[in-house]
Structures are given as structure tokens and as C-alpha cells.
């Protein structure tokens, strides 16, 4: 989405899914979900009514109605004024609450919403489900994003980004992997978003969805060629494989025991990276599968290089002890 997310954007995107009805405060339709005033950065995105640490989207459900019902008229007006002066992006009433029927002081929410230009919605959903739906949507839409040149594929369930110089063979490799039963997420410029502190997910830009460019063949529609199962809409990024053309001398310089392992920072998160040499006689698809399987073993705590070194040390110690 270009530009900041506004309350109007939120309403249009989730109106049907959340059963939203716009009651009042249409003058605040351009309020942003990420506030631009001092202290806005500390606000939660959405949640049940909170006066101490107000959320950008405040949820008012049945429990809050019971609280309001116990207040006298003046205190009720003070509390609702505090709710709206906290500059929320919106206030949403859950469970199809009818404020005229269920709140004794008629139209106070409407009056405050209109006075402060705060959008006031009602939703057909109960408060817990509404909060969950909103948190998921806002986390996805407001996440930090970047694009990386490469091909993003799902290999053995592991989101794997293939990178390397132009014409190194990334798309051809991706096509061979798809032919071997793996899945395409995005070609050329996959988009990545950091949706939690330790999770970066990748998706395909709408224009490139389902397409893969292979030099000499042109643009291929992978969904049409291989079916729906060959495509993944989104995948968590867990591994980067960097394809590097190498000659004989460069190959000799590689660590034969440990290989070439590093990490690359994507959106502030270090992603494991493996460099695979591209040279005549090597099969990149098989090597990518092997790299993914090796990565899976490392996540489980097994490192073949360490295992081999220990075995070698044990053998040397055994021979030394017997001499």
C-alpha cells in the first residue's frame, strides 16, 4: 500500500469481513493508523478499552458497557471525553451494540465522535474475535517492508531466497526446482515484511504473481503449467542461497569441511546464507536441496562438520593411545 494506512482504508478493507457500520465521525476518515503526534509510537495498534495506554483502535464491548452503566452522568461524560481526546484512529463497538438502546445517556458516543472527528464504527463480531482479526490485519499491513532481487521458492517447506548476479541462472534453477516438486513464491523482486521480531515473510508483487522469466523461453505462467500446488502465496524466509560463478582456483579456496556459511541482514533480522559455486558439471538444483536439508539439520542441532571433526579426533586419539 502506498502512503500511510488511514481509518478509511481500514474500513474499506475489513467492512464485510468484520461486519462494520460507520456510525459517526466521518470527518476523521483520514486519521492514520500510525499516529503522527508525540507519544503515538508507544500506542498499541488495537485492543480492549484502555485509558492508561490507549490503543490506536479502541474496542468497546459488553464488559465496557457494564462499566459505563455504573457511572453517574457527569463521570460517564468525563470518561467518554477522555476516550475520544486520546486521539484514537477509531472506536469500534462490538456485538452489534446499539448505543441508543444500550447506553443510558443517549448519543454521547456519537456527540464525542463528531466533536473530535473520531470515526465510530460498530461490528457484528464479539470483542475477542474482533481484536484478533484487527491485530492480524494491522500487523501484516503496517510491517516494515523491503524488496530483494532474486527468486523466492519453497524448498522442502523452507522459504529459500535464491540470489546472485544477473544471468547467473536463478530463474532456470527455480524452474528446475519447481519441476522437482518444489514451489514458487515470487520471481525477480519478492517483497519481504517483518511481521514479528523474529519472522520475515515473503510475497509476490501482484504484477508478477504466478510468473517466472526463463531466458530463451520468455515469461512462463507456473500456475498454468504445473497447477495451483506449484504456487505459494507467502512463505517465511529462513534461508538465502547465493549463487556465485567460480573457477577452479576459487573452488580450491573454499573450506571443504565447513562450506561457505554466513548470514545476511533482511529488515534487521539475520538470515542464514549459503554460497553455492556455479561451475560446469555441478547440478545447482540438487545442491540447493542438499543445502536446505543441511539447514534443517542445523536447526535441529546437528552439524556434520562438527560430527566429522569429533570422529576424526576420536580416531587420532585411538591410534595415539595404541602406539
PDB file of N, CA and C in Angstrom, residues 275-311:
ATOM      1  N   UNK A 275      26.621 -19.894   0.320  1.00  0.00           N
ATOM      2  CA  UNK A 275      27.113 -19.596  -1.023  1.00  0.00           C
ATOM      3  C   UNK A 275      27.366 -20.909  -1.758  1.00  0.00           C
ATOM      4  N   UNK A 276      26.722 -21.044  -2.912  1.00  0.00           N
ATOM      5  CA  UNK A 276      26.898 -22.240  -3.734  1.00  0.00           C
ATOM      6  C   UNK A 276      27.622 -21.847  -5.015  1.00  0.00           C
ATOM      7  N   UNK A 277      28.781 -22.428  -5.277  1.00  0.00           N
ATOM      8  CA  UNK A 277      29.516 -22.120  -6.505  1.00  0.00           C
ATOM      9  C   UNK A 277      28.764 -22.619  -7.737  1.00  0.00           C
ATOM     10  N   UNK A 278      28.752 -21.787  -8.759  1.00  0.00           N
ATOM     11  CA  UNK A 278      28.181 -22.177 -10.049  1.00  0.00           C
ATOM     12  C   UNK A 278      29.350 -22.468 -10.978  1.00  0.00           C
ATOM     13  N   UNK A 279      29.464 -23.710 -11.395  1.00  0.00           N
ATOM     14  CA  UNK A 279      30.588 -24.118 -12.240  1.00  0.00           C
ATOM     15  C   UNK A 279      30.139 -25.279 -13.119  1.00  0.00           C
ATOM     16  N   UNK A 280      30.795 -25.477 -14.273  1.00  0.00           N
ATOM     17  CA  UNK A 280      30.444 -26.581 -15.162  1.00  0.00           C
ATOM     18  C   UNK A 280      30.498 -27.931 -14.429  1.00  0.00           C
ATOM     19  N   UNK A 281      29.503 -28.767 -14.694  1.00  0.00           N
ATOM     20  CA  UNK A 281      29.476 -30.103 -14.107  1.00  0.00           C
ATOM     21  C   UNK A 281      28.756 -30.189 -12.780  1.00  0.00           C
ATOM     22  N   UNK A 282      28.332 -29.060 -12.217  1.00  0.00           N
ATOM     23  CA  UNK A 282      27.627 -29.073 -10.941  1.00  0.00           C
ATOM     24  C   UNK A 282      26.125 -28.948 -11.186  1.00  0.00           C
ATOM     25  N   UNK A 283      25.321 -29.620 -10.374  1.00  0.00           N
ATOM     26  CA  UNK A 283      23.865 -29.574 -10.508  1.00  0.00           C
ATOM     27  C   UNK A 283      23.298 -28.678  -9.402  1.00  0.00           C
ATOM     28  N   UNK A 284      22.970 -27.437  -9.725  1.00  0.00           N
ATOM     29  CA  UNK A 284      22.540 -26.489  -8.690  1.00  0.00           C
ATOM     30  C   UNK A 284      21.271 -26.935  -7.958  1.00  0.00           C
ATOM     31  N   UNK A 285      20.332 -27.558  -8.650  1.00  0.00           N
ATOM     32  CA  UNK A 285      19.075 -27.952  -8.002  1.00  0.00           C
ATOM     33  C   UNK A 285      19.326 -28.963  -6.887  1.00  0.00           C
ATOM     34  N   UNK A 286      20.154 -29.955  -7.170  1.00  0.00           N
ATOM     35  CA  UNK A 286      20.479 -30.950  -6.145  1.00  0.00           C
ATOM     36  C   UNK A 286      21.236 -30.301  -4.996  1.00  0.00           C
ATOM     37  N   UNK A 287      22.132 -29.372  -5.326  1.00  0.00           N
ATOM     38  CA  UNK A 287      22.897 -28.693  -4.284  1.00  0.00           C
ATOM     39  C   UNK A 287      21.999 -27.820  -3.404  1.00  0.00           C
ATOM     40  N   UNK A 288      20.987 -27.178  -4.005  1.00  0.00           N
ATOM     41  CA  UNK A 288      20.046 -26.380  -3.215  1.00  0.00           C
ATOM     42  C   UNK A 288      19.262 -27.290  -2.273  1.00  0.00           C
ATOM     43  N   UNK A 289      18.784 -28.410  -2.762  1.00  0.00           N
ATOM     44  CA  UNK A 289      18.071 -29.359  -1.906  1.00  0.00           C
ATOM     45  C   UNK A 289      18.962 -29.824  -0.751  1.00  0.00           C
ATOM     46  N   UNK A 290      20.225 -30.085  -1.071  1.00  0.00           N
ATOM     47  CA  UNK A 290      21.156 -30.516  -0.027  1.00  0.00           C
ATOM     48  C   UNK A 290      21.387 -29.405   0.995  1.00  0.00           C
ATOM     49  N   UNK A 291      21.509 -28.158   0.513  1.00  0.00           N
ATOM     50  CA  UNK A 291      21.712 -27.026   1.414  1.00  0.00           C
ATOM     51  C   UNK A 291      20.507 -26.845   2.346  1.00  0.00           C
ATOM     52  N   UNK A 292      19.307 -27.038   1.804  1.00  0.00           N
ATOM     53  CA  UNK A 292      18.092 -26.909   2.617  1.00  0.00           C
ATOM     54  C   UNK A 292      18.038 -28.019   3.667  1.00  0.00           C
ATOM     55  N   UNK A 293      18.348 -29.251   3.252  1.00  0.00           N
ATOM     56  CA  UNK A 293      18.350 -30.363   4.217  1.00  0.00           C
ATOM     57  C   UNK A 293      19.411 -30.130   5.304  1.00  0.00           C
ATOM     58  N   UNK A 294      20.567 -29.606   4.897  1.00  0.00           N
ATOM     59  CA  UNK A 294      21.614 -29.308   5.875  1.00  0.00           C
ATOM     60  C   UNK A 294      21.142 -28.225   6.850  1.00  0.00           C
ATOM     61  N   UNK A 295      20.446 -27.221   6.320  1.00  0.00           N
ATOM     62  CA  UNK A 295      19.909 -26.153   7.169  1.00  0.00           C
ATOM     63  C   UNK A 295      18.906 -26.719   8.179  1.00  0.00           C
ATOM     64  N   UNK A 296      18.066 -27.623   7.734  1.00  0.00           N
ATOM     65  CA  UNK A 296      17.081 -28.240   8.619  1.00  0.00           C
ATOM     66  C   UNK A 296      17.769 -29.024   9.740  1.00  0.00           C
ATOM     67  N   UNK A 297      18.844 -29.727   9.403  1.00  0.00           N
ATOM     68  CA  UNK A 297      19.591 -30.468  10.419  1.00  0.00           C
ATOM     69  C   UNK A 297      20.254 -29.520  11.414  1.00  0.00           C
ATOM     70  N   UNK A 298      20.777 -28.415  10.923  1.00  0.00           N
ATOM     71  CA  UNK A 298      21.415 -27.440  11.818  1.00  0.00           C
ATOM     72  C   UNK A 298      20.406 -26.852  12.784  1.00  0.00           C
ATOM     73  N   UNK A 299      19.195 -26.606  12.326  1.00  0.00           N
ATOM     74  CA  UNK A 299      18.144 -26.101  13.206  1.00  0.00           C
ATOM     75  C   UNK A 299      17.810 -27.105  14.305  1.00  0.00           C
ATOM     76  N   UNK A 300      18.027 -28.376  14.012  1.00  0.00           N
ATOM     77  CA  UNK A 300      17.770 -29.430  14.997  1.00  0.00           C
ATOM     78  C   UNK A 300      18.980 -29.679  15.893  1.00  0.00           C
ATOM     79  N   UNK A 301      20.071 -28.934  15.632  1.00  0.00           N
ATOM     80  CA  UNK A 301      21.240 -29.030  16.484  1.00  0.00           C
ATOM     81  C   UNK A 301      22.345 -29.936  15.965  1.00  0.00           C
ATOM     82  N   UNK A 302      22.193 -30.436  14.725  1.00  0.00           N
ATOM     83  CA  UNK A 302      23.225 -31.323  14.182  1.00  0.00           C
ATOM     84  C   UNK A 302      24.051 -30.586  13.134  1.00  0.00           C
ATOM     85  N   UNK A 303      25.383 -30.688  13.254  1.00  0.00           N
ATOM     86  CA  UNK A 303      26.314 -30.089  12.294  1.00  0.00           C
ATOM     87  C   UNK A 303      27.261 -31.178  11.833  1.00  0.00           C
ATOM     88  N   UNK A 304      27.194 -31.530  10.548  1.00  0.00           N
ATOM     89  CA  UNK A 304      28.003 -32.628  10.012  1.00  0.00           C
ATOM     90  C   UNK A 304      29.496 -32.342  10.146  1.00  0.00           C
ATOM     91  N   UNK A 305      29.898 -31.063   9.979  1.00  0.00           N
ATOM     92  CA  UNK A 305      31.319 -30.718  10.081  1.00  0.00           C
ATOM     93  C   UNK A 305      31.833 -30.985  11.500  1.00  0.00           C
ATOM     94  N   UNK A 306      31.040 -30.615  12.497  1.00  0.00           N
ATOM     95  CA  UNK A 306      31.440 -30.869  13.883  1.00  0.00           C
ATOM     96  C   UNK A 306      31.479 -32.369  14.160  1.00  0.00           C
ATOM     97  N   UNK A 307      30.472 -33.079  13.656  1.00  0.00           N
ATOM     98  CA  UNK A 307      30.413 -34.529  13.850  1.00  0.00           C
ATOM     99  C   UNK A 307      31.642 -35.201  13.230  1.00  0.00           C
ATOM    100  N   UNK A 308      31.990 -34.778  12.011  1.00  0.00           N
ATOM    101  CA  UNK A 308      33.149 -35.362  11.328  1.00  0.00           C
ATOM    102  C   UNK A 308      34.443 -35.051  12.087  1.00  0.00           C
ATOM    103  N   UNK A 309      34.572 -33.796  12.560  1.00  0.00           N
ATOM    104  CA  UNK A 309      35.780 -33.412  13.296  1.00  0.00           C
ATOM    105  C   UNK A 309      35.935 -34.234  14.579  1.00  0.00           C
ATOM    106  N   UNK A 310      34.844 -34.446  15.284  1.00  0.00           N
ATOM    107  CA  UNK A 310      34.898 -35.247  16.505  1.00  0.00           C
ATOM    108  C   UNK A 310      35.294 -36.690  16.197  1.00  0.00           C
ATOM    109  N   UNK A 311      34.737 -37.225  15.115  1.00  0.00           N
ATOM    110  CA  UNK A 311      35.082 -38.595  14.735  1.00  0.00           C
ATOM    111  C   UNK A 311      36.569 -38.680  14.391  1.00  0.00           C
TER     112      UNK A 311
END
